[in-house]
mmCIF file of C-alpha atoms in Angstrom:
data_model
loop_
_atom_site.group_PDB
_atom_site.id
_atom_site.type_symbol
_atom_site.label_atom_id
_atom_site.label_comp_id
_atom_site.label_asym_id
_atom_site.label_seq_id
_atom_site.Cartn_x
_atom_site.Cartn_y
_atom_site.Cartn_z
ATOM 1 C CA MET A 1 -23.223 5.104 -49.948
ATOM 2 C CA ILE A 2 -23.071 8.566 -51.153
ATOM 3 C CA ILE A 3 -26.345 9.449 -53.289
ATOM 4 C CA GLN A 4 -27.302 12.943 -55.016
ATOM 5 C CA LEU A 5 -30.405 14.339 -53.342
ATOM 6 C CA ASP A 6 -33.084 16.584 -55.010
ATOM 7 C CA GLN A 7 -34.223 18.859 -52.535
ATOM 8 C CA LYS A 8 -36.862 20.436 -54.620
ATOM 9 C CA ASN A 9 -38.630 17.107 -54.531
ATOM 10 C CA LYS A 10 -40.762 17.784 -51.375
ATOM 11 C CA GLU A 11 -40.464 14.271 -50.170
ATOM 12 C CA GLN A 12 -36.796 14.207 -50.322
ATOM 13 C CA ALA A 13 -36.966 17.697 -48.447
ATOM 14 C CA LYS A 14 -38.740 16.298 -45.668
ATOM 15 C CA GLN A 15 -36.075 13.401 -45.546
ATOM 16 C CA ILE A 16 -33.714 16.198 -45.294
ATOM 17 C CA LEU A 17 -35.414 18.271 -42.792
ATOM 18 C CA HIS A 18 -35.698 15.016 -40.557
ATOM 19 C CA ILE A 19 -32.220 14.436 -40.650
ATOM 20 C CA GLN A 20 -31.311 18.121 -40.287
ATOM 21 C CA LEU A 21 -33.515 18.609 -37.016
ATOM 22 C CA ALA A 22 -32.870 15.566 -35.241
ATOM 23 C CA ALA A 23 -28.669 16.150 -35.654
ATOM 24 C CA TYR A 24 -28.961 19.700 -34.979
ATOM 25 C CA GLN A 25 -30.978 19.136 -31.893
ATOM 26 C CA MET A 26 -28.335 16.849 -30.928
ATOM 27 C CA GLU A 27 -25.805 19.548 -31.408
ATOM 28 C CA ALA A 28 -28.064 22.181 -29.343
ATOM 29 C CA GLU A 29 -28.352 20.088 -26.296
ATOM 30 C CA GLN A 30 -24.179 19.465 -26.236
ATOM 31 C CA ILE A 31 -23.088 23.124 -26.782
ATOM 32 C CA GLY A 32 -25.720 24.372 -24.664
ATOM 33 C CA TYR A 33 -27.536 26.514 -27.325
ATOM 34 C CA GLN A 34 -31.138 26.005 -28.236
ATOM 35 C CA ASP A 35 -31.160 28.710 -31.172
ATOM 36 C CA LEU A 36 -29.460 27.265 -33.911
ATOM 37 C CA PRO A 37 -30.937 28.263 -37.368
ATOM 38 C CA PRO A 38 -31.422 24.776 -38.821
ATOM 39 C CA LEU A 39 -33.848 24.048 -36.110
ATOM 40 C CA LYS A 40 -36.085 26.789 -37.309
ATOM 41 C CA GLU A 41 -36.085 25.610 -40.984
ATOM 42 C CA ILE A 42 -39.230 23.926 -42.381
ATOM 43 C CA VAL A 43 -39.598 21.741 -45.496
ATOM 44 C CA LYS A 44 -40.176 24.957 -47.942
ATOM 45 C CA ASP A 45 -36.862 26.625 -46.464
ATOM 46 C CA VAL A 46 -34.900 23.280 -47.495
ATOM 47 C CA MET A 47 -36.734 23.223 -50.886
ATOM 48 C CA ASP A 48 -36.010 26.884 -51.479
ATOM 49 C CA ALA A 49 -32.290 26.545 -50.359
ATOM 50 C CA ASN A 50 -29.791 27.016 -53.639
ATOM 51 C CA GLU A 51 -27.433 24.653 -52.390
ATOM 52 C CA ILE A 52 -26.031 21.114 -53.927
ATOM 53 C CA PHE A 53 -27.188 18.280 -51.621
ATOM 54 C CA ILE A 54 -25.910 14.658 -50.978
ATOM 55 C CA GLY A 55 -26.855 11.885 -48.791
ATOM 56 C CA PHE A 56 -25.388 8.989 -47.102
ATOM 57 C CA GLU A 57 -27.603 5.964 -47.714
ATOM 58 C CA LYS A 58 -27.355 2.585 -46.254
ATOM 59 C CA GLU A 59 -30.051 -0.462 -46.610
ATOM 60 C CA GLY A 60 -32.409 2.365 -47.978
ATOM 61 C CA SER A 61 -32.432 4.452 -45.291
ATOM 62 C CA LEU A 62 -31.251 8.171 -45.280
ATOM 63 C CA LEU A 63 -28.469 8.354 -42.260
ATOM 64 C CA GLY A 64 -26.651 11.719 -43.343
ATOM 65 C CA ILE A 65 -26.960 14.743 -45.122
ATOM 66 C CA ALA A 66 -24.599 17.530 -46.436
ATOM 67 C CA SER A 67 -25.145 20.745 -48.628
ATOM 68 C CA TYR A 68 -22.673 22.839 -50.089
ATOM 69 C CA GLU A 69 -22.530 26.144 -52.540
ATOM 70 C CA MET A 70 -20.238 25.737 -55.331
ATOM 71 C CA HIS A 71 -18.120 28.647 -56.429
ATOM 72 C CA GLU A 72 -15.433 28.965 -59.284
ATOM 73 C CA ASP A 73 -12.320 28.885 -56.584
ATOM 74 C CA ARG A 74 -13.815 27.419 -53.548
ATOM 75 C CA VAL A 75 -16.845 25.365 -51.849
ATOM 76 C CA VAL A 76 -18.566 26.704 -48.991
ATOM 77 C CA LEU A 77 -20.282 24.085 -46.506
ATOM 78 C CA SER A 78 -23.518 24.794 -45.645
ATOM 79 C CA ARG A 79 -24.578 22.095 -43.514
ATOM 80 C CA LEU A 80 -23.567 18.599 -42.371
ATOM 81 C CA ALA A 81 -25.900 16.250 -40.311
ATOM 82 C CA VAL A 82 -26.145 12.931 -39.493
ATOM 83 C CA HIS A 83 -28.972 11.455 -37.540
ATOM 84 C CA PRO A 84 -28.383 10.059 -34.024
ATOM 85 C CA HIS A 85 -29.000 6.601 -35.334
ATOM 86 C CA GLY A 86 -25.987 7.039 -37.503
ATOM 87 C CA VAL A 87 -23.285 8.542 -35.432
ATOM 88 C CA HIS A 88 -19.959 6.792 -34.902
ATOM 89 C CA GLN A 89 -19.925 5.140 -38.050
ATOM 90 C CA GLY A 90 -17.617 7.419 -40.304
ATOM 91 C CA ILE A 91 -20.940 9.029 -42.175
ATOM 92 C CA GLY A 92 -19.712 12.666 -41.866
ATOM 93 C CA THR A 93 -16.238 11.347 -42.953
ATOM 94 C CA GLU A 94 -17.860 9.983 -45.930
ATOM 95 C CA LEU A 95 -19.889 13.055 -46.614
ATOM 96 C CA MET A 96 -17.013 15.328 -46.542
ATOM 97 C CA GLN A 97 -15.101 13.216 -48.552
ATOM 98 C CA ALA A 98 -17.203 13.373 -51.597
ATOM 99 C CA ILE A 99 -17.063 17.215 -51.138
ATOM 100 C CA ILE A 100 -13.433 17.014 -51.101
ATOM 101 C CA GLU A 101 -13.280 15.198 -54.464
ATOM 102 C CA HIS A 102 -14.147 18.456 -56.034
ATOM 103 C CA HIS A 103 -10.321 19.514 -55.370
ATOM 104 C CA LEU A 104 -11.373 22.979 -54.189
ATOM 105 C CA PRO A 105 -10.458 24.836 -50.976
ATOM 106 C CA ILE A 106 -13.294 24.216 -48.473
ATOM 107 C CA GLU A 107 -14.526 26.937 -45.816
ATOM 108 C CA LEU A 108 -16.945 26.261 -43.312
ATOM 109 C CA THR A 109 -18.260 27.482 -40.068
ATOM 110 C CA THR A 110 -19.042 25.552 -36.876
ATOM 111 C CA ALA A 111 -19.861 26.338 -33.311
ATOM 112 C CA GLU A 112 -16.693 26.316 -30.897
ATOM 113 C CA ALA A 113 -18.111 24.066 -28.465
ATOM 114 C CA ASN A 114 -18.889 21.404 -30.808
ATOM 115 C CA ARG A 115 -15.643 19.531 -30.079
ATOM 116 C CA PRO A 116 -16.845 16.304 -32.315
ATOM 117 C CA ALA A 117 -17.453 18.308 -35.179
ATOM 118 C CA ILE A 118 -13.888 20.140 -34.985
ATOM 119 C CA ARG A 119 -11.931 17.184 -34.537
ATOM 120 C CA LEU A 120 -13.623 15.531 -37.578
ATOM 121 C CA TYR A 121 -12.736 18.530 -39.594
ATOM 122 C CA GLU A 122 -9.276 18.817 -38.355
ATOM 123 C CA LYS A 123 -8.751 15.162 -39.095
ATOM 124 C CA LEU A 124 -9.606 16.020 -42.548
ATOM 125 C CA GLY A 125 -7.384 18.618 -43.159
ATOM 126 C CA PHE A 126 -9.469 21.825 -41.963
ATOM 127 C CA LYS A 127 -7.727 24.600 -40.044
ATOM 128 C CA GLN A 128 -9.239 27.369 -38.041
ATOM 129 C CA THR A 129 -8.908 30.756 -39.514
ATOM 130 C CA ALA A 130 -11.206 33.105 -37.467
ATOM 131 C CA ARG A 131 -13.488 33.176 -34.483
ATOM 132 C CA LEU A 132 -17.053 34.916 -34.611
ATOM 133 C CA GLN A 133 -19.013 36.346 -31.613
ATOM 134 C CA VAL A 134 -22.259 35.591 -32.827
ATOM 135 C CA GLU A 135 -24.163 35.998 -29.199
ATOM 136 C CA ASN A 136 -22.909 36.103 -25.659
ATOM 137 C CA ASN A 137 -23.374 32.401 -25.472
ATOM 138 C CA LEU A 138 -22.327 31.467 -28.667
ATOM 139 C CA MET A 139 -18.861 31.230 -30.347
ATOM 140 C CA LEU A 140 -18.377 30.240 -33.959
ATOM 141 C CA ILE A 141 -15.469 29.306 -36.121
ATOM 142 C CA LYS A 142 -14.640 29.597 -39.420
ATOM 143 C CA MET A 143 -12.388 26.713 -40.693
ATOM 144 C CA GLU A 144 -10.741 26.427 -44.191
ATOM 145 C CA ARG A 145 -9.408 23.284 -45.924
ATOM 146 C CA SER A 146 -6.811 24.437 -48.749
ATOM 147 C CA MET A 147 -5.697 22.105 -51.580
ATOM 148 C CA LEU A 148 -2.129 21.565 -51.549
ATOM 149 C CA ARG A 149 -0.435 21.521 -54.973
ATOM 150 C CA LYS A 150 0.507 17.903 -55.891
ATOM 151 C CA VAL A 151 4.270 17.663 -56.736
ATOM 152 C CA GLU A 152 4.770 16.186 -60.384
ATOM 153 C CA VAL A 153 8.066 15.812 -62.084
ATOM 154 C CA VAL A 154 7.616 14.297 -65.920
ATOM 155 C CA GLU A 155 10.069 13.476 -68.383
ATOM 156 C CA TYR A 156 11.053 16.024 -71.022
ATOM 157 C CA GLU A 157 8.375 17.185 -73.550
ATOM 158 C CA THR A 158 9.262 18.543 -77.048
ATOM 159 C CA SER A 159 5.823 20.547 -76.832
ATOM 160 C CA TRP A 160 7.357 22.562 -74.193
ATOM 161 C CA GLN A 161 8.993 24.749 -76.422
ATOM 162 C CA GLU A 162 6.129 25.450 -78.776
ATOM 163 C CA GLN A 163 4.026 26.223 -75.351
ATOM 164 C CA PHE A 164 6.443 28.778 -74.764
ATOM 165 C CA HIS A 165 6.558 30.393 -77.991
ATOM 166 C CA HIS A 166 2.660 30.377 -78.157
ATOM 167 C CA GLU A 167 2.302 31.980 -74.963
ATOM 168 C CA LEU A 168 5.035 34.886 -75.869
ATOM 169 C CA ASP A 169 3.149 36.094 -78.871
ATOM 170 C CA LYS A 170 0.174 36.778 -76.727
ATOM 171 C CA LEU A 171 2.398 38.450 -73.815
ATOM 172 C CA LYS A 172 3.988 40.780 -76.456
ATOM 173 C CA LYS A 173 0.552 41.796 -77.236
ATOM 174 C CA ALA A 174 -0.644 42.555 -73.870
ATOM 175 C CA VAL A 175 2.794 44.364 -72.688
ATOM 176 C CA GLY A 176 2.854 46.470 -76.004
ATOM 177 C CA ASP A 177 5.316 49.294 -76.126
ATOM 178 C CA ASN A 178 6.997 48.532 -72.840
ATOM 179 C CA TRP A 179 8.089 45.041 -74.244
ATOM 180 C CA GLY A 180 11.705 44.401 -74.053
ATOM 181 C CA ASP A 181 12.451 40.689 -74.712
ATOM 182 C CA GLY A 182 11.126 37.349 -73.389
ATOM 183 C CA HIS A 183 13.156 34.266 -72.727
ATOM 184 C CA HIS A 184 12.179 30.437 -71.830
ATOM 185 C CA ILE A 185 13.758 29.558 -68.310
ATOM 186 C CA GLY A 186 13.376 26.890 -65.837
ATOM 187 C CA SER A 187 13.726 23.177 -66.364
ATOM 188 C CA THR A 188 11.217 22.833 -69.084
ATOM 189 C CA SER A 189 13.671 25.213 -71.254
ATOM 190 C CA ILE A 190 16.310 22.314 -70.834
ATOM 191 C CA LYS A 191 16.218 19.900 -73.391
ATOM 192 C CA GLY A 192 16.076 16.073 -72.061
ATOM 193 C CA MET A 193 15.495 17.496 -68.805
ATOM 194 C CA ALA A 194 12.679 16.166 -66.237
ATOM 195 C CA ALA A 195 10.619 18.799 -65.155
ATOM 196 C CA LYS A 196 7.501 20.182 -63.272
ATOM 197 C CA PRO A 197 5.329 20.758 -66.239
ATOM 198 C CA ILE A 198 5.422 24.578 -66.002
ATOM 199 C CA ILE A 199 6.467 26.913 -68.553
ATOM 200 C CA ASP A 200 8.598 29.503 -66.982
ATOM 201 C CA ILE A 201 8.935 32.830 -68.768
ATOM 202 C CA LEU A 202 11.294 35.508 -68.070
ATOM 203 C CA LEU A 203 9.894 38.855 -69.373
ATOM 204 C CA GLU A 204 12.314 42.005 -69.615
ATOM 205 C CA VAL A 205 10.610 45.372 -70.076
ATOM 206 C CA LYS A 206 11.492 48.984 -70.159
ATOM 207 C CA GLN A 207 9.562 50.255 -67.250
ATOM 208 C CA ILE A 208 8.637 47.895 -64.610
ATOM 209 C CA SER A 209 5.984 50.043 -62.990
ATOM 210 C CA LYS A 210 4.214 50.446 -66.236
ATOM 211 C CA LEU A 211 3.622 46.706 -66.023
ATOM 212 C CA ASP A 212 1.404 47.276 -63.080
ATOM 213 C CA GLU A 213 -0.746 49.237 -65.418
ATOM 214 C CA CYS A 214 -1.447 46.444 -67.701
ATOM 215 C CA SER A 215 -2.032 43.533 -65.093
ATOM 216 C CA HIS A 216 -5.691 43.321 -66.330
ATOM 217 C CA LEU A 217 -4.542 42.156 -69.575
ATOM 218 C CA PHE A 218 -2.831 39.666 -67.955
ATOM 219 C CA SER A 219 -5.859 38.480 -65.993
ATOM 220 C CA GLU A 220 -7.549 38.242 -69.433
ATOM 221 C CA LEU A 221 -5.025 35.601 -70.424
ATOM 222 C CA GLY A 222 -5.752 33.842 -67.263
ATOM 223 C CA TYR A 223 -2.786 34.891 -65.166
ATOM 224 C CA GLU A 224 -2.785 35.957 -61.429
ATOM 225 C CA PRO A 225 -0.916 39.077 -60.651
ATOM 226 C CA LEU A 226 1.019 38.848 -57.664
ATOM 227 C CA GLY A 227 3.324 41.760 -57.435
ATOM 228 C CA GLU A 228 6.790 41.385 -56.243
ATOM 229 C CA ASN A 229 5.878 38.251 -54.560
ATOM 230 C CA GLY A 230 8.795 38.444 -52.236
ATOM 231 C CA LEU A 231 11.643 39.621 -54.806
ATOM 232 C CA LYS A 232 12.232 43.340 -54.855
ATOM 233 C CA GLY A 233 11.907 44.590 -58.389
ATOM 234 C CA ARG A 234 9.906 41.698 -59.843
ATOM 235 C CA ARG A 235 6.477 41.274 -60.936
ATOM 236 C CA PHE A 236 5.487 37.591 -60.722
ATOM 237 C CA PHE A 237 2.314 36.254 -62.384
ATOM 238 C CA ARG A 238 1.076 32.781 -62.167
ATOM 239 C CA LYS A 239 -1.682 30.518 -64.603
ATOM 240 C CA GLY A 240 -3.531 27.526 -63.836
ATOM 241 C CA GLY A 241 -4.602 27.443 -60.305
ATOM 242 C CA LEU A 242 -3.828 24.212 -58.432
ATOM 243 C CA GLN A 243 -2.883 22.992 -61.765
ATOM 244 C CA ARG A 244 -0.163 25.398 -62.717
ATOM 245 C CA SER A 245 0.895 25.529 -65.942
ATOM 246 C CA HIS A 246 2.800 28.824 -66.525
ATOM 247 C CA HIS A 247 4.655 31.358 -64.298
ATOM 248 C CA ILE A 248 5.892 34.861 -65.640
ATOM 249 C CA HIS A 249 8.953 36.492 -63.987
ATOM 250 C CA ALA A 250 9.142 40.120 -65.175
ATOM 251 C CA TYR A 251 12.144 42.388 -64.538
ATOM 252 C CA GLU A 252 13.235 45.879 -65.835
ATOM 253 C CA ALA A 253 15.973 45.526 -68.779
ATOM 254 C CA GLY A 254 19.548 45.293 -67.167
ATOM 255 C CA HIS A 255 18.210 43.747 -63.592
ATOM 256 C CA GLU A 256 20.774 41.587 -62.116
ATOM 257 C CA ASP A 257 18.332 38.328 -62.047
ATOM 258 C CA VAL A 258 17.689 38.298 -65.498
ATOM 259 C CA LYS A 259 21.637 37.584 -65.928
ATOM 260 C CA ARG A 260 21.205 34.812 -63.159
ATOM 261 C CA HIS A 261 18.314 32.940 -64.557
ATOM 262 C CA LEU A 262 20.069 33.235 -68.067
ATOM 263 C CA VAL A 263 23.089 31.979 -66.814
ATOM 264 C CA PHE A 264 21.479 29.123 -65.040
ATOM 265 C CA ARG A 265 19.657 27.796 -67.620
ATOM 266 C CA ASP A 266 22.589 28.366 -70.350
ATOM 267 C CA TYR A 267 24.887 26.386 -67.769
ATOM 268 C CA LEU A 268 22.694 23.476 -67.633
ATOM 269 C CA ARG A 269 22.183 23.534 -71.158
ATOM 270 C CA ALA A 270 25.971 22.887 -71.738
ATOM 271 C CA ALA A 271 26.697 20.656 -68.797
ATOM 272 C CA PRO A 272 24.167 17.615 -69.354
ATOM 273 C CA GLY A 273 25.963 15.877 -66.104
ATOM 274 C CA ARG A 274 25.050 18.637 -63.911
ATOM 275 C CA ALA A 275 21.416 18.578 -65.886
ATOM 276 C CA LYS A 276 21.085 14.889 -64.842
ATOM 277 C CA ASP A 277 21.891 15.493 -61.303
ATOM 278 C CA TYR A 278 19.561 18.204 -60.752
ATOM 279 C CA ALA A 279 16.542 16.170 -62.663
ATOM 280 C CA ASP A 280 17.531 13.115 -60.391
ATOM 281 C CA LYS A 281 17.348 15.006 -57.097
ATOM 282 C CA LYS A 282 13.890 16.575 -58.042
ATOM 283 C CA ARG A 283 12.462 13.018 -59.163
ATOM 284 C CA GLN A 284 13.794 11.562 -55.521
ATOM 285 C CA LEU A 285 11.797 14.875 -54.070
ATOM 286 C CA ALA A 286 8.742 14.473 -55.928
ATOM 287 C CA LYS A 287 8.669 10.626 -54.690
ATOM 288 C CA ALA A 288 9.461 11.581 -51.069
ATOM 289 C CA HIS A 289 7.037 14.335 -50.954
ATOM 290 C CA PRO A 290 4.345 14.049 -53.514
ATOM 291 C CA GLU A 291 1.664 16.637 -51.833
ATOM 292 C CA ASP A 292 4.026 18.701 -49.779
ATOM 293 C CA MET A 293 5.339 21.489 -52.259
ATOM 294 C CA ALA A 294 7.006 23.536 -49.746
ATOM 295 C CA SER A 295 9.376 20.480 -48.850
ATOM 296 C CA TYR A 296 10.150 19.549 -52.317
ATOM 297 C CA ILE A 297 11.382 23.368 -53.122
ATOM 298 C CA ASN A 298 13.403 23.307 -49.800
ATOM 299 C CA GLY A 299 14.969 20.101 -50.724
ATOM 300 C CA LYS A 300 16.104 21.525 -54.088
ATOM 301 C CA ASN A 301 17.506 24.518 -52.149
ATOM 302 C CA ALA A 302 21.241 23.135 -51.686
ATOM 303 C CA ILE A 303 21.592 21.581 -55.318
ATOM 304 C CA ILE A 304 20.275 24.999 -56.563
ATOM 305 C CA LYS A 305 22.822 26.973 -54.982
ATOM 306 C CA GLU A 306 25.945 24.660 -56.031
ATOM 307 C CA ILE A 307 24.823 24.707 -59.805
ATOM 308 C CA GLU A 308 24.286 28.721 -59.279
ATOM 309 C CA GLN A 309 27.819 28.970 -58.181
ATOM 310 C CA GLU A 310 29.087 26.754 -61.131
ATOM 311 C CA ALA A 311 27.258 28.612 -63.475
ATOM 312 C CA PHE A 312 28.669 32.048 -62.452
ATOM 313 C CA ASN A 313 32.218 30.365 -62.494
ATOM 314 C CA TRP A 314 31.054 28.987 -66.116
ATOM 315 C CA SER A 315 29.828 32.358 -67.123
ATOM 316 C CA LYS A 316 33.249 34.752 -65.874
ATOM 317 C CA GLN A 317 35.678 31.970 -67.726
ATOM 318 C CA LEU A 318 33.491 32.266 -70.968
ATOM 319 C CA GLU A 319 33.930 36.065 -70.616
ATOM 320 C CA THR A 320 37.548 35.794 -69.856
ATOM 321 C CA ASN A 321 38.140 33.145 -72.964
ATOM 322 C CA ASN A 322 36.103 35.709 -75.253
ATOM 323 C CA GLN A 323 37.998 38.705 -74.013
ATOM 324 C CA ALA A 324 41.463 37.007 -74.630
ATOM 325 C CA ARG A 325 40.389 35.821 -78.319
ATOM 326 C CA GLU A 326 39.430 39.948 -78.877
#
């Protein structure tokens, strides 16, 4: 059973240290390095630690401990220790799963020679990010577990239009005199269509370079500025972290991608059958890839290209018809 520990309590600090010394002594022997910092700690060091401590208890006995630091955007694992009497019982996994439930990226450092620990972390989704030479006979590796965005497609909500207009008012103030126009795009802009619940906003500004000067105002509204993010001439902002709520696609007025986005939206509004095809495809992909956003996005590429071509042809036909009326 996972329990919360209070390292400020001297008796609990002693229990924590007992587990720690036994576990890290076993690691020291395994990797051939006796100078591990956790082996040098005393009870006062544990009591002074500014970390969150949890433990694994079985039949009243503490068999494993973990401690970590909580940050706004990540968790940093400080220690993970299982008493030699508790190894091979899944205790380390349960302690790590309790930390994973915070739903934040997790960073840690461990000895490169500690293969059992590395296998555990890899099994839980951690990947190596760096190697650090501490001393001639000690190599550490940094590992990180990134949180995957869940793929969620929900039925149309009438509140999406209200959310768009509410956000647009705030964006007008942030952009100021550089403002051109703002449009609701993407699936949430199409009435009756299932979508990921993310409000996509297309901004037109007079000068795209001036938008960089007010990126701090977007940050104050909760947005993360990501520059062009792969598309030349665009400025992209996202809001909500892993629980994404808004995207902003900003272009200079007259950019060809402005028309592309608007024609795609307007065509689906005018062609409910194709909107249904697109929504059905998204539901299918979300069910098949509930935790794999990349596969979900890649799976939509073919139908998006089909609809974009249809939308282009539809738009050209509208222009021709309008010219004929004139």
